[in-house]
Coordinates of C-alpha atoms and ligand atoms in Angstrom, one line a residue:
X1029 CA -1.1 118.9 -43.0
X1030 CA 0.6 122.3 -42.6
X1031 CA 3.0 123.1 -39.8
X1032 CA 0.1 124.9 -38.0
X1033 CA -2.0 121.7 -38.0
X1034 CA -4.3 122.7 -40.8
X1035 CA -5.0 120.1 -43.5
X1036 CA -3.4 121.3 -46.8
X1037 CA -5.6 121.2 -49.8
X1038 CA -4.1 119.9 -53.1
X1039 CA -3.3 116.3 -52.2
X1040 CA -4.5 115.5 -55.7
X1041 CA -1.5 117.3 -57.1
X1042 CA 0.2 114.0 -56.6
X1043 CA -0.4 111.0 -58.9
X1044 CA -3.6 109.4 -57.5
X1045 CA -2.6 105.9 -58.8
X1046 CA 1.0 105.8 -57.7
X1047 CA 0.5 104.0 -54.3
X1048 CA -1.9 101.4 -55.8
X1049 CA 0.7 100.8 -58.6
X1050 CA 3.4 100.0 -56.0
X1051 CA 1.0 97.7 -54.1
X1052 CA 0.0 95.9 -57.4
X1053 CA 3.6 95.2 -58.1
X1054 CA 3.6 92.3 -55.6
X1055 CA 3.6 89.0 -57.3
X1056 CA 1.2 86.0 -56.8
X1057 CA 3.8 84.1 -54.6
X1058 CA 3.7 86.8 -51.9
X1059 CA 2.2 85.2 -48.8
X1060 CA -1.2 86.6 -47.6
X1061 CA 0.2 88.0 -44.4
X1062 CA 3.2 89.6 -46.2
X1063 CA 0.7 91.1 -48.7
X1064 CA -1.5 92.5 -45.9
X1065 CA 1.5 94.0 -44.0
X1066 CA 3.2 95.5 -47.1
X1067 CA -0.1 96.9 -48.5
X1068 CA -0.8 98.7 -45.3
X1069 CA 2.9 99.8 -44.8
X1070 CA 3.1 101.2 -48.4
X1071 CA -0.2 103.1 -47.9
X1072 CA 0.9 104.6 -44.6
X1073 CA 4.4 105.4 -45.8
X1074 CA 3.1 107.1 -48.9
X1075 CA 0.4 109.0 -47.0
X1076 CA 3.0 110.1 -44.5
X1077 CA 5.3 111.4 -47.2
X1078 CA 2.5 113.2 -49.0
X1079 CA 1.1 114.7 -45.7
X1080 CA 4.4 116.2 -44.6
X1081 CA 5.6 116.8 -48.2
X1082 CA 8.8 115.1 -47.4
X1083 CA 11.7 116.6 -49.2
X1084 CA 14.6 114.8 -50.9
X1085 CA 17.0 116.2 -48.3
X1086 CA 14.8 115.0 -45.4
X1087 CA 14.4 111.5 -46.9
X1088 CA 18.2 111.4 -47.4
X1089 CA 18.8 112.2 -43.8
X1090 CA 16.3 109.5 -42.7
X1091 CA 18.1 106.9 -44.9
X1092 CA 21.5 108.0 -43.5
X1093 CA 20.1 107.5 -39.9
X1094 CA 18.9 104.0 -40.8
X1095 CA 22.3 103.2 -42.4
X1096 CA 24.1 104.5 -39.3
X1097 CA 21.9 102.3 -37.1
X1098 CA 22.8 99.3 -39.2
X1099 CA 26.5 100.0 -39.2
X1100 CA 26.5 100.5 -35.4
X1101 CA 24.7 97.2 -34.7
X1102 CA 26.4 94.0 -33.8
X1103 CA 25.8 91.1 -31.3
X1104 CA 26.3 93.5 -28.4
X1105 CA 24.3 96.4 -29.7
X1106 CA 21.0 96.6 -31.5
X1107 CA 20.6 100.2 -32.6
X1108 CA 17.7 99.4 -34.9
X1109 CA 15.7 98.2 -31.9
X1110 CA 16.8 101.3 -29.9
X1111 CA 15.4 103.6 -32.7
X1112 CA 12.1 101.6 -32.6
X1113 CA 12.1 101.8 -28.8
X1114 CA 12.3 105.6 -28.6
X1115 CA 9.4 106.0 -31.0
X1116 CA 7.4 103.6 -29.0
X1117 CA 7.2 100.9 -31.6
X1118 CA 8.5 98.0 -29.5
X1119 CA 6.0 98.9 -26.7
X1120 CA 3.2 99.2 -29.2
X1121 CA 4.0 95.8 -30.8
X1122 CA 4.2 94.3 -27.3
X1123 CA 0.8 95.7 -26.5
X1124 CA -0.8 94.4 -29.7
X1125 CA 0.8 90.9 -29.4
X1126 CA -0.2 90.4 -25.8
X1127 CA -3.6 92.1 -25.8
X1128 CA -5.4 88.9 -26.6
X1129 CA -3.7 87.1 -23.8
X1130 CA -4.6 89.9 -21.3
X1131 CA -8.2 90.0 -22.6
X1132 CA -8.5 86.3 -22.0
X1133 CA -7.3 86.4 -18.4
X1134 CA -6.7 89.9 -17.2
X1135 CA -5.3 88.4 -14.1
X1136 CA -2.1 87.4 -15.8
X1137 CA 1.0 89.4 -15.2
X1138 CA 1.3 92.1 -17.9
X1139 CA 4.1 92.0 -20.4
X1140 CA 6.6 94.7 -21.2
X1141 CA 9.2 95.0 -23.9
X1142 CA 12.2 92.7 -24.1
X1143 CA 14.7 95.4 -24.8
X1144 CA 18.1 94.8 -26.5
X1145 CA 20.0 93.3 -23.6
X1146 CA 18.6 89.9 -23.2
X1147 CA 21.1 87.0 -23.6
X1148 CA 19.9 83.5 -24.3
X1149 CA 22.5 81.7 -22.2
X1150 CA 21.9 82.9 -18.7
X1151 CA 23.7 80.9 -16.0
X1152 CA 21.3 78.5 -14.2
X1153 CA 21.3 79.4 -10.5
X1154 CA 19.9 77.7 -7.5
X1155 CA 16.9 79.1 -5.7
X1156 CA 18.1 81.9 -3.3
X1157 CA 21.4 82.4 -5.1
X1158 CA 22.6 85.9 -6.0
X1159 CA 23.1 87.3 -9.5
X1160 CA 25.7 89.7 -8.2
X1161 CA 29.2 88.6 -9.2
X1162 CA 30.6 92.1 -8.7
X1163 CA 29.1 94.4 -6.2
X1164 CA 29.4 98.1 -7.0
X1165 CA 30.3 100.3 -4.0
X1166 CA 27.2 102.5 -4.5
X1167 CA 24.8 99.5 -4.8
X1168 CA 22.0 98.4 -2.5
X1169 CA 21.2 94.6 -2.5
X1170 CA 17.7 93.3 -2.6
X1171 CA 16.1 89.9 -1.9
X1172 CA 13.4 89.2 -4.5
X1173 CA 11.1 86.3 -4.0
X1174 CA 7.6 85.0 -4.7
X1175 CA 5.5 82.4 -6.3
X1176 CA 4.6 81.6 -9.9
X1177 CA 0.9 80.7 -10.1
X1178 CA -1.8 79.8 -12.5
X1179 CA -3.7 83.1 -13.2
X1180 CA -7.0 81.3 -13.1
X1181 CA -6.8 78.6 -10.4
X1182 CA -4.0 80.3 -8.4
X1183 CA -2.3 76.9 -8.1
X1184 CA 1.5 77.1 -7.9
X1185 CA 3.5 76.2 -11.0
X1186 CA 6.5 74.0 -10.3
X1187 CA 9.6 74.0 -12.6
X1188 CA 8.8 77.3 -14.3
X1189 CA 12.0 79.0 -15.5
X1190 CA 12.6 82.7 -14.7
X1191 CA 15.3 84.6 -16.5
X1192 CA 16.3 87.8 -14.9
X1193 CA 18.7 90.5 -16.0
X1194 CA 19.4 94.1 -14.8
X1195 CA 21.9 96.9 -15.3
X1196 CA 24.6 97.7 -12.8
X1197 CA 24.7 101.1 -11.0
X1198 CA 26.9 102.5 -13.8
X1199 CA 23.9 102.0 -16.1
X1200 CA 25.5 99.2 -18.1
X1201 CA 24.5 95.6 -18.6
X1202 CA 27.2 92.9 -18.3
X1203 CA 27.7 92.5 -22.1
X1204 CA 28.2 96.3 -22.5
X1205 CA 30.9 96.6 -19.8
X1206 CA 34.3 95.0 -20.0
X1207 CA 34.7 95.6 -16.2
X1208 CA 31.8 93.3 -15.3
X1209 CA 32.4 89.5 -15.1
X1210 CA 30.4 87.2 -17.5
X1211 CA 27.0 86.4 -16.0
X1212 CA 27.0 89.3 -13.7
X1213 CA 23.5 90.5 -12.8
X1214 CA 21.7 87.9 -14.8
X1215 CA 20.6 84.3 -14.2
X1216 CA 18.0 81.6 -14.8
X1217 CA 16.1 80.2 -11.9
X1218 CA 13.5 77.4 -11.6
X1219 CA 10.6 77.4 -9.3
X1220 CA 10.5 74.6 -6.7
X1221 CA 7.6 72.2 -6.1
X1222 CA 5.6 75.0 -4.4
X1223 CA 6.1 77.3 -7.4
X1224 CA 8.5 79.5 -5.3
X1225 CA 11.6 81.3 -6.6
X1226 CA 14.1 83.6 -4.8
X1227 CA 17.2 85.5 -5.7
X1228 CA 19.5 88.3 -4.5
X1229 CA 20.1 91.2 -6.9
X1230 CA 20.9 94.8 -7.0
X1231 CA 18.1 97.1 -6.1
X1232 CA 17.8 98.5 -9.7
X1233 CA 18.7 102.1 -10.5
X1234 CA 17.6 104.3 -13.5
X1235 CA 20.0 104.4 -16.5
X1236 CA 20.2 106.0 -19.9
X1237 CA 19.7 103.9 -23.0
X1238 CA 22.8 104.1 -25.2
X1239 CA 22.7 107.6 -26.7
X1240 CA 25.9 107.9 -28.7
X1241 CA 24.3 106.7 -31.9
X1242 CA 21.3 107.5 -34.1
X1243 CA 18.8 106.8 -31.3
X1244 CA 20.6 109.3 -29.2
X1245 CA 20.7 111.8 -32.1
X1246 CA 17.0 111.4 -32.6
X1247 CA 16.3 111.9 -28.8
X1248 CA 18.4 115.1 -29.0
X1249 CA 16.5 116.4 -32.0
X1250 CA 13.2 115.6 -30.2
X1251 CA 14.4 117.4 -27.0
X1252 CA 14.1 114.2 -24.9
X1253 CA 16.2 112.6 -22.3
X1254 CA 17.5 109.0 -22.6
X1255 CA 16.7 107.6 -19.1
X1256 CA 14.7 104.6 -18.1
X1257 CA 13.2 104.1 -14.6
X1258 CA 14.8 101.5 -12.3
X1259 CA 13.7 98.1 -13.4
X1260 CA 14.5 94.3 -13.5
X1261 CA 13.8 92.3 -16.6
X1262 CA 12.0 88.9 -16.4
X1263 CA 11.1 86.1 -18.8
X1264 CA 9.0 83.4 -17.3
X1265 CA 8.3 80.2 -19.1
X1266 CA 6.3 77.1 -18.0
X1267 CA 4.9 74.2 -19.9
X1268 CA 1.2 74.8 -20.9
X1269 CA 1.3 78.5 -20.1
X1270 CA 1.8 81.6 -22.2
X1271 CA 5.3 82.9 -21.9
X1272 CA 5.8 86.2 -20.1
X1273 CA 8.4 88.8 -21.0
X1274 CA 8.2 91.7 -18.6
X1275 CA 9.9 94.2 -16.4
X1276 CA 9.2 95.3 -12.9
X1277 CA 9.7 98.9 -11.9
X1278 CA 10.7 100.4 -8.6
X1279 CA 7.9 102.6 -7.3
X1280 CA 10.4 105.1 -5.8
X1281 CA 12.3 105.5 -9.1
X1282 CA 12.6 108.7 -11.2
X1283 CA 11.4 108.5 -14.8
X1284 CA 8.3 106.3 -14.1
X1285 CA 6.2 108.9 -15.8
X1286 CA 8.6 109.6 -18.7
X1287 CA 10.4 106.4 -19.6
X1288 CA 12.4 107.0 -22.7
X1289 CA 11.0 103.8 -24.3
X1290 CA 7.4 104.1 -22.9
X1291 CA 7.5 100.6 -21.3
X1292 CA 6.0 101.3 -17.8
X1293 CA 2.6 99.8 -16.9
X1294 CA 1.0 100.6 -13.6
X1295 CA 0.6 96.9 -12.7
X1296 CA 4.3 96.4 -13.0
X1297 CA 5.3 99.0 -10.5
X1298 CA 6.5 97.3 -7.3
X1299 CA 7.5 98.5 -3.8
X1300 CA 10.8 97.4 -2.3
X1301 CA 10.5 97.2 1.5
X1302 CA 13.3 97.3 4.1
X1303 CA 14.7 93.8 5.1
X1304 CA 15.7 93.0 8.6
X1305 CA 17.9 90.2 9.9
X1306 CA 19.6 89.4 6.6
X1307 CA 23.2 90.6 6.4
X1308 CA 23.1 90.1 2.6
X1309 CA 20.3 92.5 1.8
X1310 CA 18.7 95.6 3.2
X1311 CA 15.8 95.6 0.7
X1312 CA 13.2 93.0 -0.2
X1313 CA 10.5 92.5 -2.7
X1314 CA 7.8 89.9 -2.8
X1315 CA 6.5 89.5 -6.3
X1316 CA 4.1 86.8 -7.5
X1317 CA 3.9 86.0 -11.2
X1318 CA 0.5 85.0 -12.7
X1319 CA 0.6 82.9 -15.8
X1320 CA -2.3 82.4 -18.3
X1321 CA -2.8 78.8 -19.5
X1322 CA -2.2 78.3 -23.3
X1323 CA -5.4 77.9 -25.3
X1324 CA -5.3 75.8 -28.4
X1325 CA -5.3 78.4 -31.1
X1326 CA -3.7 81.7 -32.1
X1327 CA -0.8 81.4 -29.6
X1328 CA 2.0 81.5 -32.1
X1329 CA 2.5 83.4 -35.3
X1330 CA 4.8 82.7 -38.2
X1331 CA 7.3 85.4 -38.9
X1332 CA 7.3 87.4 -42.2
X1333 CA 11.1 87.0 -42.7
X1334 CA 13.6 84.7 -41.0
X1335 CA 16.4 86.8 -39.7
X1336 CA 17.6 84.5 -37.0
X1337 CA 17.3 87.4 -34.6
X1338 CA 14.1 86.5 -32.8
X1339 CA 13.8 86.2 -29.1
X1340 CA 15.7 83.0 -29.2
X1341 CA 14.2 81.2 -26.2
Ligands
LIG28 C1 16.3 97.9 -21.5 O1 15.5 98.0 -20.6 O2 17.2 97.2 -21.3 C2 16.1 98.7 -22.7 C3 14.9 98.8 -23.4 C4 14.8 99.5 -24.5 C5 15.9 100.2 -25.0 C6 17.1 100.2 -24.4 C7 17.2 99.4 -23.2
LIG29 FE1 16.8 97.4 -19.0

């Protein structure tokens, strides 16, 4: 395609057998799923390079960006994931993965991306306890509560676990910020016998994703801002139900229409209301979580490669 959008003629100037030769190089021990994924990836990658007539200089810059992402990544920073996020890949993969679940019971709470700041060892907290271990001066506190229920029968689900995590008002998660105590603004809760949960947290505020690396460079080249709308992350697990990884977004937040990582879904936008008679919180949110029962097949997939960096829960 030319810069003006017209399709260029002359694709046949390139070796018509080259892509198939690369695909045919896979050996018989390649697993069927790996073969399927790599065949498609090779085709799309080669078609992309031919379509834009990628130059050696451009390809070299792309490789340098990937290398930079790798060099910047460590257990506190996942730059590869950030690069995927700003091109919408994590959101797309999330949509593809959970589409089946939502088709089966469209009453279940929708999923949203995990993002790079989930920690697997959240402190277990009692119902009603606060996740705030250091209260910023400019923060507002919110009381968040609700019920975890079966999406079909609406029966309460006892002993469901709810991991929650959020950024502070300086835009940083606990593990990004030496000034925040360990376990600040995150926690793991369990529903009681009525399926109810409750916690105090900061009313979330918008923040920029880290933009001092390749993801930021890419955003700058694309003339885009790095901000995410105010949100709280949740992972909800219960025996016999499909796990839910999601985020809830404050209706009054900026950036709901232009989240830098494209994660907002209408059903996840929530309204915080004023709270009276509670000297711990001026805001409140009632939020029920609807879980879809597990069906017997197709609920888990085997990975293509084992990196040890899966969701880990
Ligand atoms: C987050 O919400 O924590 C997040 C998601 C994607 C990229 C960066 C941050
Ligand atoms: Fe976040």
